Tab-separated table of C-alpha atoms in Angstrom:
chain	number	residue	atom	x	y	z
A	68	MET	CA	140.124	143.180	95.962
A	69	SER	CA	138.770	144.036	99.389
A	70	ASN	CA	140.270	145.664	102.269
A	71	TYR	CA	140.162	142.695	104.719
A	72	SER	CA	141.459	140.642	101.589
A	73	HIS	CA	144.362	142.780	101.190
A	74	LEU	CA	145.101	142.646	104.747
A	75	LEU	CA	145.164	139.064	105.006
A	76	LYS	CA	146.883	138.502	102.338
A	77	HIS	CA	149.769	141.707	103.943
A	78	ILE	CA	150.067	139.517	106.342
A	79	LEU	CA	150.869	136.367	104.842
A	80	ASN	CA	153.059	137.502	102.440
A	81	PHE	CA	155.036	139.682	105.083
A	82	LEU	CA	155.440	136.716	107.415
A	83	ASP	CA	155.773	134.102	104.815
A	84	ILE	CA	153.230	132.038	105.598
A	85	LYS	CA	151.705	129.533	102.740
A	86	PHE	CA	147.759	129.668	102.170
A	87	ILE	CA	148.108	125.571	103.153
A	88	VAL	CA	149.442	126.629	106.684
A	89	LEU	CA	146.967	129.101	107.506
A	90	ALA	CA	144.490	126.161	106.363
A	91	ASN	CA	145.826	123.329	108.625
A	92	THR	CA	145.724	125.678	111.338
A	93	LEU	CA	142.553	126.908	110.898
A	94	GLY	CA	141.063	123.455	110.399
A	95	TYR	CA	139.653	124.720	106.826
A	96	ASP	CA	140.528	123.138	103.054
A	97	ILE	CA	142.790	125.822	101.236
A	98	SER	CA	140.000	126.914	98.848
A	99	TYR	CA	138.781	128.715	101.326
A	100	ILE	CA	142.215	130.512	102.253
A	101	SER	CA	142.436	131.712	98.740
A	102	LYS	CA	138.805	133.369	98.225
A	103	TRP	CA	139.246	134.948	101.407
A	104	CYS	CA	142.693	136.491	100.014
A	105	ASN	CA	141.006	137.112	96.217
A	106	GLY	CA	138.379	138.713	97.464
A	107	THR	CA	135.516	136.146	96.781
A	108	LYS	CA	134.348	135.513	100.114
A	109	ILE	CA	135.283	135.949	103.324
A	110	PRO	CA	134.506	134.309	106.596
A	111	SER	CA	131.399	133.806	107.961
A	112	LEU	CA	130.244	135.758	111.057
A	113	LYS	CA	129.376	133.203	113.038
A	114	SER	CA	133.028	131.009	112.703
A	115	ILE	CA	134.955	134.990	112.803
A	116	SER	CA	136.026	134.910	116.526
A	117	THR	CA	137.856	131.559	116.276
A	118	ILE	CA	139.257	131.921	113.445
A	119	HIS	CA	140.645	135.619	114.125
A	120	LYS	CA	141.575	134.016	117.744
A	121	GLN	CA	143.282	131.408	115.392
A	122	MET	CA	145.029	133.650	113.115
A	123	SER	CA	146.363	136.264	116.254
A	124	ASN	CA	148.159	133.108	117.636
A	125	LEU	CA	149.905	131.773	114.115
A	126	PHE	CA	150.916	135.313	112.980
A	127	ALA	CA	152.307	136.328	116.912
A	128	THR	CA	154.492	133.448	116.764
A	129	GLU	CA	155.839	133.798	114.271
A	130	ILE	CA	156.590	137.360	113.842
A	131	ILE	CA	158.271	136.490	117.395
A	132	GLU	CA	160.049	133.326	115.877
A	133	LYS	CA	161.313	135.662	112.886
A	134	LYS	CA	161.941	138.766	115.003
A	135	LYS	CA	159.982	141.096	113.192
A	136	GLY	CA	157.878	143.056	115.959
A	137	VAL	CA	159.198	146.246	114.847
A	138	LEU	CA	159.220	145.121	111.139
A	139	PHE	CA	155.608	144.458	111.641
A	140	PHE	CA	154.236	147.471	113.369
A	141	ASN	CA	155.926	149.818	110.249
A	142	GLU	CA	154.918	147.504	107.843
A	143	PHE	CA	150.903	148.006	108.905
A	144	ASN	CA	151.340	151.436	110.206
A	145	LEU	CA	150.713	150.568	113.894
A	146	GLU	CA	151.390	152.755	116.740
A	147	PHE	CA	153.716	150.958	119.741
A	148	SER	CA	155.808	153.696	120.930
A	149	GLU	CA	154.461	153.017	125.197
A	150	GLU	CA	154.251	149.627	124.497
A	151	LYS	CA	158.046	149.225	123.127
A	152	ASP	CA	159.102	146.642	125.446
A	153	ASN	CA	156.264	144.474	124.942
A	154	ILE	CA	156.543	144.104	121.080
A	155	GLN	CA	158.052	140.447	121.588
A	156	GLU	CA	155.467	139.444	124.193
A	157	THR	CA	153.313	137.169	122.634
A	158	LYS	CA	150.017	138.153	124.014
A	159	PHE	CA	150.416	141.979	123.394
A	160	LEU	CA	151.086	141.165	119.783
A	161	ARG	CA	148.345	138.285	119.864
A	162	ASP	CA	145.779	141.179	121.330
A	163	THR	CA	146.896	143.546	118.278
A	164	ILE	CA	146.683	141.777	115.571
A	165	LEU	CA	143.312	140.514	116.710
A	166	SER	CA	141.988	144.024	117.070
A	167	LEU	CA	143.652	144.483	113.607
A	168	LEU	CA	141.838	141.932	112.356
A	169	ASN	CA	138.233	142.426	113.541
A	170	LYS	CA	138.438	146.231	112.901
A	171	THR	CA	138.956	145.974	109.581
A	172	TYR	CA	136.351	142.866	108.926
A	173	TYR	CA	133.748	144.805	110.621
A	174	LEU	CA	134.444	148.201	108.754
A	175	GLU	CA	134.250	146.417	105.782
A	176	ASN	CA	131.197	144.543	106.694
A	177	PRO	CA	129.126	146.812	108.989
A	178	ILE	CA	125.918	145.083	108.839
A	179	LEU	CA	126.615	141.676	109.008
A	180	GLU	CA	126.003	141.822	112.446
A	181	ILE	CA	122.881	142.805	112.513
A	182	GLU	CA	121.888	140.157	109.408
A	183	GLU	CA	123.191	137.244	111.042
A	184	LYS	CA	121.404	138.157	114.193
A	185	ASN	CA	118.197	136.258	112.931
A	186	GLU	CA	119.907	133.758	111.277
A	187	ILE	CA	121.647	132.148	114.480
A	188	ASN	CA	119.694	131.282	117.721
A	189	PHE	CA	120.635	129.317	120.727
A	190	ILE	CA	118.061	127.022	122.658
A	191	PHE	CA	119.851	125.526	125.881
A	192	GLY	CA	118.146	122.577	127.849
A	193	LYS	CA	116.891	118.896	126.593
A	194	ASN	CA	113.622	119.182	126.695
A	195	ASP	CA	113.366	122.974	124.550
A	196	ILE	CA	115.778	121.863	122.497
A	197	LEU	CA	113.593	118.690	121.315
A	198	ALA	CA	110.807	120.513	121.291
A	199	PHE	CA	112.960	123.297	119.138
A	200	LEU	CA	114.077	120.446	116.491
A	201	GLU	CA	110.688	118.942	116.136
A	202	ASP	CA	108.582	122.148	115.380
A	203	LYS	CA	111.769	123.271	112.574
A	204	LEU	CA	112.055	119.673	111.160
A	205	LYS	CA	108.491	118.774	111.256
A	206	SER	CA	107.947	121.944	108.794
A	207	ILE	CA	110.856	120.592	106.663
A	208	PHE	CA	109.712	117.328	106.234
A	209	GLN	CA	106.171	118.480	105.469
A	210	LYS	CA	107.282	120.959	102.442
A	211	THR	CA	110.480	118.565	101.110
A	212	VAL	CA	109.072	117.521	97.663
A	213	SER	CA	112.360	115.328	98.108
A	214	SER	CA	112.397	111.566	98.093
A	215	LYS	CA	115.610	111.558	99.534
A	216	LEU	CA	117.053	113.735	103.406
A	217	GLU	CA	120.440	113.376	104.131
A	218	PHE	CA	121.540	113.999	107.647
A	219	PHE	CA	125.070	114.415	108.833
A	220	LEU	CA	125.502	113.976	113.375
A	221	THR	CA	129.519	114.066	114.218
A	222	ALA	CA	128.378	112.779	117.479
A	223	ASP	CA	129.855	109.473	118.496
A	224	PHE	CA	127.323	107.017	117.805
A	225	ILE	CA	128.286	104.961	120.531
A	226	PHE	CA	129.401	107.018	123.478
A	227	SER	CA	126.238	109.886	122.628
A	228	ASN	CA	122.888	109.279	124.203
A	229	LEU	CA	121.336	109.820	120.108
A	230	THR	CA	118.279	107.914	120.965
A	231	PRO	CA	116.216	111.128	121.025
A	232	ILE	CA	117.119	112.157	117.532
A	233	LEU	CA	116.982	108.792	115.922
A	234	SER	CA	113.258	108.728	117.611
A	235	LEU	CA	112.317	112.069	116.171
A	236	LEU	CA	113.625	111.365	112.702
A	237	SER	CA	111.811	108.137	112.529
A	238	THR	CA	108.488	109.443	114.087
A	239	LEU	CA	108.797	112.431	111.486
A	240	LYS	CA	109.644	110.433	108.776
A	241	ARG	CA	107.329	110.815	105.538
A	242	LYS	CA	106.366	107.352	104.082
A	243	ASP	CA	107.538	108.541	100.851
A	244	THR	CA	110.798	109.950	101.918
A	245	ASN	CA	113.804	108.040	102.391
A	246	ILE	CA	116.248	109.608	105.705
A	247	TYR	CA	120.165	108.725	105.167
A	248	LEU	CA	121.617	109.511	108.560
A	249	ASN	CA	125.452	109.702	108.365
A	250	LEU	CA	126.873	108.677	112.173
A	251	GLY	CA	130.515	108.322	113.377
A	252	ILE	CA	132.255	106.117	116.278
A	253	ASP	CA	135.591	106.359	117.342
A	254	LEU	CA	137.505	103.491	116.682
A	255	LYS	CA	140.617	103.709	118.925
A	256	GLN	CA	138.190	103.041	121.159
A	257	ILE	CA	137.450	99.756	119.368
A	258	GLU	CA	139.025	97.822	122.543
A	259	VAL	CA	135.942	98.886	124.346
A	260	PHE	CA	133.626	97.673	121.871
A	261	ASN	CA	132.062	95.413	124.447
A	262	ASP	CA	128.573	93.310	124.281
A	263	LYS	CA	126.593	96.333	125.824
A	264	LYS	CA	128.232	98.443	123.365
A	265	LEU	CA	127.575	96.012	119.951
A	266	LYS	CA	124.114	95.179	121.380
A	267	LYS	CA	123.417	99.326	121.748
A	268	ILE	CA	124.042	99.655	118.252
A	269	PHE	CA	122.300	96.789	117.426
A	270	TYR	CA	119.460	97.747	119.349
A	271	LEU	CA	119.096	101.307	118.097
A	272	ILE	CA	119.359	100.087	114.405
A	273	ASN	CA	116.889	97.699	114.680
A	274	LYS	CA	114.095	99.758	116.444
A	275	TYR	CA	115.333	102.663	113.851
A	276	ALA	CA	115.244	100.454	111.332
A	277	ASN	CA	112.799	102.977	108.844
A	278	LEU	CA	116.283	105.389	109.022
A	279	ASN	CA	119.027	104.087	106.537
A	280	ILE	CA	122.013	104.774	108.664
A	281	GLU	CA	125.599	104.707	107.666
A	282	LEU	CA	128.771	104.857	109.951
A	283	TYR	CA	131.976	106.260	109.723
A	284	ASN	CA	135.174	106.307	111.628
A	285	ASN	CA	135.145	109.671	113.568
A	286	SER	CA	138.513	110.675	113.297
A	287	ASN	CA	138.224	113.107	111.018
A	288	PHE	CA	135.410	115.084	112.174
A	289	LYS	CA	134.558	113.983	116.070
A	290	ASN	CA	135.134	117.919	117.306
A	291	LEU	CA	133.151	119.417	114.875
A	292	ASN	CA	129.739	119.153	116.921
A	293	ILE	CA	127.575	119.341	113.616
A	294	PHE	CA	124.250	118.232	113.115
A	295	LEU	CA	123.127	118.882	109.428
A	296	LEU	CA	120.316	118.652	106.946
A	297	LYS	CA	122.368	118.906	103.558
A	298	ASN	CA	120.937	121.995	101.721
A	299	GLU	CA	118.361	122.645	104.607
A	300	ILE	CA	119.941	123.865	108.019
A	301	ALA	CA	122.708	123.501	110.460
A	302	PHE	CA	122.859	122.842	114.241
A	303	GLN	CA	125.943	123.364	116.428
A	304	TYR	CA	125.870	121.569	119.928
A	305	SER	CA	126.886	121.079	122.659
A	306	LEU	CA	126.896	117.608	124.792
A	307	ASN	CA	127.076	116.996	128.655
A	308	LYS	CA	128.480	114.259	130.544
A	309	LYS	CA	125.943	111.854	129.489
A	310	GLY	CA	126.026	112.650	125.992
A	311	GLU	CA	123.155	114.198	126.031
A	312	PHE	CA	122.488	117.850	123.884
A	313	GLN	CA	122.998	120.241	126.352
A	314	TYR	CA	122.266	123.411	123.849
A	315	ILE	CA	122.151	124.396	120.236
A	316	THR	CA	122.415	126.904	117.473
A	317	PHE	CA	120.990	126.745	114.060
A	318	ILE	CA	121.691	128.417	110.856
A	319	GLU	CA	119.717	128.721	107.924
A	320	LYS	CA	121.662	131.698	105.865
A	321	LYS	CA	122.701	129.889	102.948
A	322	ASN	CA	125.959	131.508	102.614
A	323	ILE	CA	127.058	130.117	106.048
A	324	LEU	CA	125.253	126.997	105.126
A	325	GLU	CA	127.266	126.258	102.160
A	326	ASP	CA	130.371	126.578	103.671
A	327	ILE	CA	129.426	124.335	106.682
A	328	SER	CA	128.212	121.452	104.396
A	329	ILE	CA	130.828	121.637	101.985
A	330	ASN	CA	132.858	121.142	105.380
A	331	ILE	CA	130.661	118.758	106.644
A	332	LEU	CA	130.696	116.435	103.740
A	333	ASN	CA	134.391	116.586	103.129
A	334	SER	CA	134.777	114.923	106.695
A	335	PHE	CA	132.496	112.171	106.344
A	336	ARG	CA	135.245	110.433	103.476
A	337	GLU	CA	134.584	107.363	101.586
A	338	LYS	CA	137.513	105.830	102.956
A	339	ASP	CA	136.532	106.116	106.375
A	340	ILE	CA	133.220	104.067	106.127
A	341	ILE	CA	133.066	101.365	108.812
A	342	TRP	CA	129.149	99.796	107.316
A	343	GLN	CA	127.984	100.820	104.092
A	344	LEU	CA	124.624	100.615	102.853
A	345	ALA	CA	123.909	98.638	99.535
A	346	ASN	CA	120.797	98.425	97.151
A	347	THR	CA	120.277	95.019	95.111
A	348	LYS	CA	121.781	96.480	91.835
A	349	LYS	CA	125.322	97.113	93.653
A	350	LEU	CA	125.170	93.709	95.324
A	351	HIS	CA	124.523	92.183	91.824
A	352	LYS	CA	127.284	94.354	90.185
A	353	GLU	CA	129.683	93.350	92.497
A	354	GLY	CA	128.754	89.466	93.077
A	355	TYR	CA	128.841	90.278	96.616
A	356	ARG	CA	127.073	87.190	97.494
A	357	THR	CA	128.687	84.950	95.630
A	358	LEU	CA	132.448	86.068	96.604
A	359	PHE	CA	130.365	86.020	100.453
A	360	TYR	CA	129.621	82.387	99.597
A	361	THR	CA	132.765	80.973	99.143
A	362	SER	CA	133.715	80.823	102.776
A	363	ASP	CA	134.083	77.869	104.958
A	364	PHE	CA	132.607	79.533	107.840
A	365	PHE	CA	129.823	81.050	108.864
A	366	ASN	CA	127.537	83.000	111.320
A	367	PHE	CA	123.623	83.691	110.401
A	368	PHE	CA	121.427	85.720	112.721
A	369	LEU	CA	118.032	85.353	111.528
A	370	VAL	CA	115.314	87.404	112.456
A	371	GLN	CA	112.408	86.516	110.299
A	372	GLY	CA	111.727	82.783	108.975
A	373	PHE	CA	114.680	80.400	108.260
A	374	GLU	CA	115.348	80.721	104.168
A	375	PHE	CA	118.862	78.279	104.803
A	376	LEU	CA	118.641	74.064	104.197
A	377	LEU	CA	115.476	74.048	101.648
A	378	PRO	CA	115.376	71.995	99.439
A	379	SER	CA	116.021	72.013	95.824
A	380	PHE	CA	112.215	71.990	94.497
A	381	ILE	CA	111.331	74.389	96.756
A	382	ILE	CA	113.778	77.130	95.608
A	383	ASP	CA	112.766	76.637	92.275
A	384	ASN	CA	109.095	77.227	93.271
A	385	ILE	CA	110.632	80.632	94.513
A	386	ALA	CA	111.988	81.226	90.972
A	387	ASN	CA	108.705	80.792	89.631
A	388	TYR	CA	107.041	82.382	91.980
A	389	ALA	CA	109.719	85.845	91.307
A	390	LYS	CA	109.159	85.085	87.806
A	391	LYS	CA	105.335	85.645	87.709
A	392	ALA	CA	106.001	88.406	90.505
A	393	LYS	CA	107.673	90.241	87.789
A	394	TYR	CA	111.280	90.369	89.474
A	395	SER	CA	114.212	91.580	88.054
A	396	ASP	CA	116.218	88.936	85.262
A	397	GLN	CA	119.098	89.491	87.449
A	398	ASP	CA	116.999	88.249	90.500
A	399	LEU	CA	116.088	85.433	88.753
A	400	ILE	CA	119.460	84.444	88.098
A	401	SER	CA	120.787	85.304	91.168
A	402	ILE	CA	118.456	82.509	92.981
A	403	LEU	CA	120.159	80.038	90.545
A	404	LYS	CA	123.406	81.238	91.781
A	405	LEU	CA	122.804	81.143	95.134
A	406	LYS	CA	121.013	77.977	94.816
A	407	ILE	CA	124.075	76.192	93.472
A	408	ALA	CA	126.156	78.331	96.230
A	409	TRP	CA	123.829	76.695	98.918
A	410	GLU	CA	124.599	73.204	97.622
A	411	GLU	CA	128.357	73.472	97.821
A	412	ILE	CA	128.639	75.228	101.024
A	413	PHE	CA	126.201	72.803	103.103
A	414	GLU	CA	128.149	69.651	102.300
A	415	ASN	CA	131.319	71.073	104.734
A	416	SER	CA	131.332	74.192	105.790
A	417	SER	CA	131.362	75.267	109.363
A	418	ILE	CA	127.506	77.276	110.284
A	419	ASN	CA	126.409	78.742	113.075
A	420	PHE	CA	122.559	79.557	112.763
A	421	PHE	CA	121.341	81.566	115.475
A	422	ILE	CA	117.250	82.208	115.568
A	423	LEU	CA	114.851	83.789	117.821
A	424	LYS	CA	112.513	80.981	119.390
A	425	SER	CA	109.618	83.647	118.006
A	426	SER	CA	111.101	83.845	114.559
A	427	ILE	CA	111.233	79.830	114.103
A	428	PHE	CA	107.981	79.569	115.701
A	429	GLN	CA	105.978	82.178	113.245
A	430	TYR	CA	107.670	80.235	110.373
A	431	LEU	CA	106.009	77.431	111.070
A	432	GLU	CA	102.882	78.617	111.431
A	433	ASN	CA	102.495	80.674	108.704
A	434	GLY	CA	105.284	79.683	106.583
A	435	LYS	CA	106.826	82.937	105.338
A	436	LEU	CA	110.145	83.705	104.521
A	437	THR	CA	112.793	85.978	102.725
A	438	TYR	CA	114.870	84.595	100.053
A	439	MET	CA	117.440	86.969	99.120
A	440	ASN	CA	115.439	89.912	98.645
A	441	ILE	CA	112.121	88.061	97.639
A	442	HIS	CA	108.938	87.263	100.037
A	443	TYR	CA	107.471	83.927	99.997
A	444	GLN	CA	105.308	81.880	101.900
A	445	THR	CA	105.819	78.298	102.131
A	446	ASN	CA	102.691	76.013	102.067
A	447	LEU	CA	102.347	73.045	104.581
A	448	GLU	CA	104.122	70.521	102.462
A	449	GLU	CA	107.065	72.557	101.380
A	450	ARG	CA	107.220	73.089	105.207
A	451	GLN	CA	107.362	69.339	105.815
A	452	ALA	CA	109.789	69.050	103.301
A	453	HIS	CA	111.562	71.842	104.590
A	454	TYR	CA	112.233	70.403	107.963
A	455	GLU	CA	113.081	66.687	106.260
A	456	HIS	CA	115.520	68.352	104.685
A	457	ALA	CA	117.303	69.931	106.883
A	458	ILE	CA	117.764	67.276	109.036
A	459	LYS	CA	119.056	65.271	106.537
A	460	ILE	CA	121.512	67.869	106.324
A	461	LEU	CA	122.278	68.259	109.887
A	462	GLU	CA	123.159	64.743	109.932
A	463	LYS	CA	125.482	64.775	107.175
A	464	ASN	CA	127.346	67.684	108.128
A	465	PRO	CA	128.311	68.044	112.146
A	466	ASN	CA	129.894	71.427	111.633
A	467	ILE	CA	126.171	72.862	111.259
A	468	HIS	CA	124.863	74.310	114.528
A	469	LEU	CA	121.626	75.560	115.303
A	470	TYR	CA	121.108	77.994	118.177
A	471	ILE	CA	117.747	78.848	119.667
A	472	ILE	CA	117.616	82.473	120.955
A	473	GLU	CA	114.706	82.471	124.288
A	474	ASP	CA	113.187	86.308	123.168
A	475	GLU	CA	112.212	86.417	126.646
A	476	ILE	CA	115.304	86.851	128.352
A	477	PHE	CA	117.355	88.560	125.163
A	478	ASN	CA	114.681	91.075	124.443
A	479	LYS	CA	113.533	91.751	127.374
A	480	ASN	CA	112.662	95.237	125.469
A	481	ASN	CA	110.047	93.208	123.307
A	482	LEU	CA	111.603	94.712	120.304
A	483	VAL	CA	110.462	93.708	116.848
A	484	TYR	CA	113.618	92.769	115.381
A	485	ASN	CA	113.994	93.558	111.885
A	486	ILE	CA	117.778	93.531	110.556
A	487	GLY	CA	119.073	90.136	110.318
A	488	ILE	CA	123.212	89.396	110.045
A	489	PHE	CA	124.938	87.503	107.772
A	490	GLY	CA	128.626	86.938	108.399
A	491	ASN	CA	131.946	85.306	107.644
A	492	ARG	CA	135.494	85.974	108.805
A	493	LYS	CA	136.197	88.765	105.925
A	494	LYS	CA	132.757	89.697	104.962
A	495	MET	CA	129.707	90.364	106.687
A	496	PHE	CA	125.968	91.939	105.547
A	497	LEU	CA	123.074	93.088	107.522
A	498	LYS	CA	119.481	92.424	105.642
A	499	ASN	CA	116.912	95.027	106.724
A	500	TYR	CA	113.523	93.028	106.374
A	501	ARG	CA	111.296	96.458	107.370
A	502	ASN	CA	112.648	98.001	104.197
A	503	LEU	CA	112.135	94.472	102.545
A	504	ASN	CA	108.648	94.312	103.540
A	505	GLU	CA	107.799	97.778	102.403
A	506	LYS	CA	110.086	97.275	99.288
A	507	THR	CA	112.428	100.311	99.700
A	508	GLU	CA	116.024	100.474	98.873
A	509	PRO	CA	118.396	100.217	100.099
A	510	TYR	CA	117.758	96.401	101.786
A	511	PHE	CA	121.220	96.146	102.991
A	512	THR	CA	124.056	97.319	104.549
A	513	ILE	CA	128.083	96.216	104.015
A	514	ILE	CA	130.285	95.803	106.831
A	515	LYS	CA	133.192	97.339	105.326
A	516	ASN	CA	135.940	97.589	108.171
A	517	GLN	CA	137.390	94.349	109.487
A	518	LYS	CA	138.217	95.019	113.606
A	519	VAL	CA	134.539	95.632	113.588
A	520	LEU	CA	133.295	92.677	111.842
A	521	ASN	CA	135.818	90.657	113.854
A	522	CYS	CA	133.965	92.062	117.010
A	523	ILE	CA	130.741	90.889	115.827
A	524	ASN	CA	131.837	87.268	115.531
A	525	ILE	CA	133.421	87.240	118.644
A	526	LEU	CA	129.780	88.768	120.101
A	527	PHE	CA	128.485	85.589	118.517
A	528	THR	CA	130.760	83.307	120.227
A	529	LYS	CA	129.846	85.135	123.502
A	530	ILE	CA	125.826	84.536	122.789
A	531	LYS	CA	126.554	80.944	122.100
A	532	ASN	CA	127.698	80.308	125.709
A	533	SER	CA	125.124	82.859	127.443
A	534	GLU	CA	122.328	81.720	129.561
A	535	TYR	CA	119.635	82.958	126.560
A	536	CYS	CA	121.087	80.823	123.899
A	537	LYS	CA	120.628	76.944	123.579
A	538	GLU	CA	122.049	74.681	120.993
A	539	TYR	CA	119.578	71.713	119.428
A	540	SER	CA	120.922	68.373	118.507
A	541	VAL	CA	119.316	66.731	115.596
A	542	ASP	CA	117.547	64.507	117.951
A	543	GLU	CA	116.226	67.223	119.850
A	544	LEU	CA	114.877	68.719	116.643
A	545	LYS	CA	113.366	65.202	115.880
A	546	HIS	CA	111.635	65.467	119.181
A	547	LEU	CA	110.595	69.127	118.694
A	548	TRP	CA	109.048	68.627	115.606
A	549	LYS	CA	107.142	65.299	116.761
A	550	LYS	CA	105.694	67.426	119.616
A	551	TYR	CA	105.156	70.689	117.831
A	552	SER	CA	104.662	70.295	114.402
A	553	ASN	CA	100.926	69.431	114.047
A	554	MET	CA	99.880	72.145	116.575
A	555	PHE	CA	101.591	74.791	114.281
A	556	PHE	CA	99.669	73.070	110.941
A	557	ARG	CA	96.661	73.106	112.748
A	558	LEU	CA	97.362	76.599	113.711
A	559	THR	CA	98.085	77.369	110.129
A	560	GLU	CA	94.583	75.865	108.808
A	561	ILE	CA	92.695	78.010	111.540
A	562	ASN	CA	94.499	81.318	109.859
A	563	LYS	CA	93.395	80.040	106.539
A	564	ASN	CA	89.905	80.396	107.986
């Protein structure tokens, strides 16, 4: 056992402090305290200043409460003749203990500070930080042989300005590498999840749809200020009032990186996940779609094509196409299950379809839609039949509403929308059309938190009443079809040629 380990264990035994008490004080797992005390590991230099200050505060408080001042000095052979009257003062005790811990730590590890100086670096200023991150991450991206890179960023996704980081990762991403980005939001601030905040989230996940983003309740890590690329590098940062990076330090030394990684990975707990990435296999295994469509109320935000209200023969055509294209047997079974489910829900359910005007126009012109995870292009006859069947369903069920969103008002940034939203009162998932187009899983994100789900449904209600959204009645749809369908079909013929 080392001198430092012996000292720490001696103090804990003398003051009858359990490992768990020290672990909670420092914010570390109890396994770290055990390793420090048995000598298999010591605290890293990067954290030692903070650790020793917190230890000193705890030990000084315990000494005073237990009236062990004189006993402590005698037990550890400390001089106190000139300061005898100060033995019961917190500051004096704290400073004495801090000095004892530091002296023992550095006497035992005299070369630690020299070695670490080249491993922990300080960068200040927004532009310098971004330039440094780009240089550092670009090197890692170029050299990696992994198909998956996992990032963990403890900054709040809503209240921090993470656009520069998202933009950097999106730009550096290689086509053969998937980037998974784990972020947090403060659910205690759910009451301020106003339209602006939700639209910010939706804007960012659409703009950077090539990043696979998962969100967690950040209550367990919001103050850690760590940006970690698993197994590669970690950055500690400070944010200014605008939520921008003010300075960062970076760490590459393996033993320190390992400690940080364990701490961060343990902080992103599965029980705190708000929305979770899901591949097709996961949805099949859990029967998610079948359960989803057992509801009697739905909100759908569609950004590519219109895969709903299809006549039965078109769904059969999609199934035949999927079979020829060698989609999985499970996909084929799911097509038929969904066909049955849709026939039932469209009879009596309350459904709100929100469709971008540009999206519906593109569908009428090119016929492209995505049924589940299957890309299919309807011909002119199928589109005509689709329209006629949709009108019949709308006439039969007055609880189905079609809302067309004016892109030029709603989408002032000319953003290409890649994320569709499919929700009811209890379940909601997002569909990433960018990943679908590139055939790169995961295609879906499941909303796991009911509060967030409720906020999104409330936003849909507000969209219905907004200046950029208009509901079209059956008669208005018939009029538009009569007016424009021939033009779109002629455009289709031109595109063929």
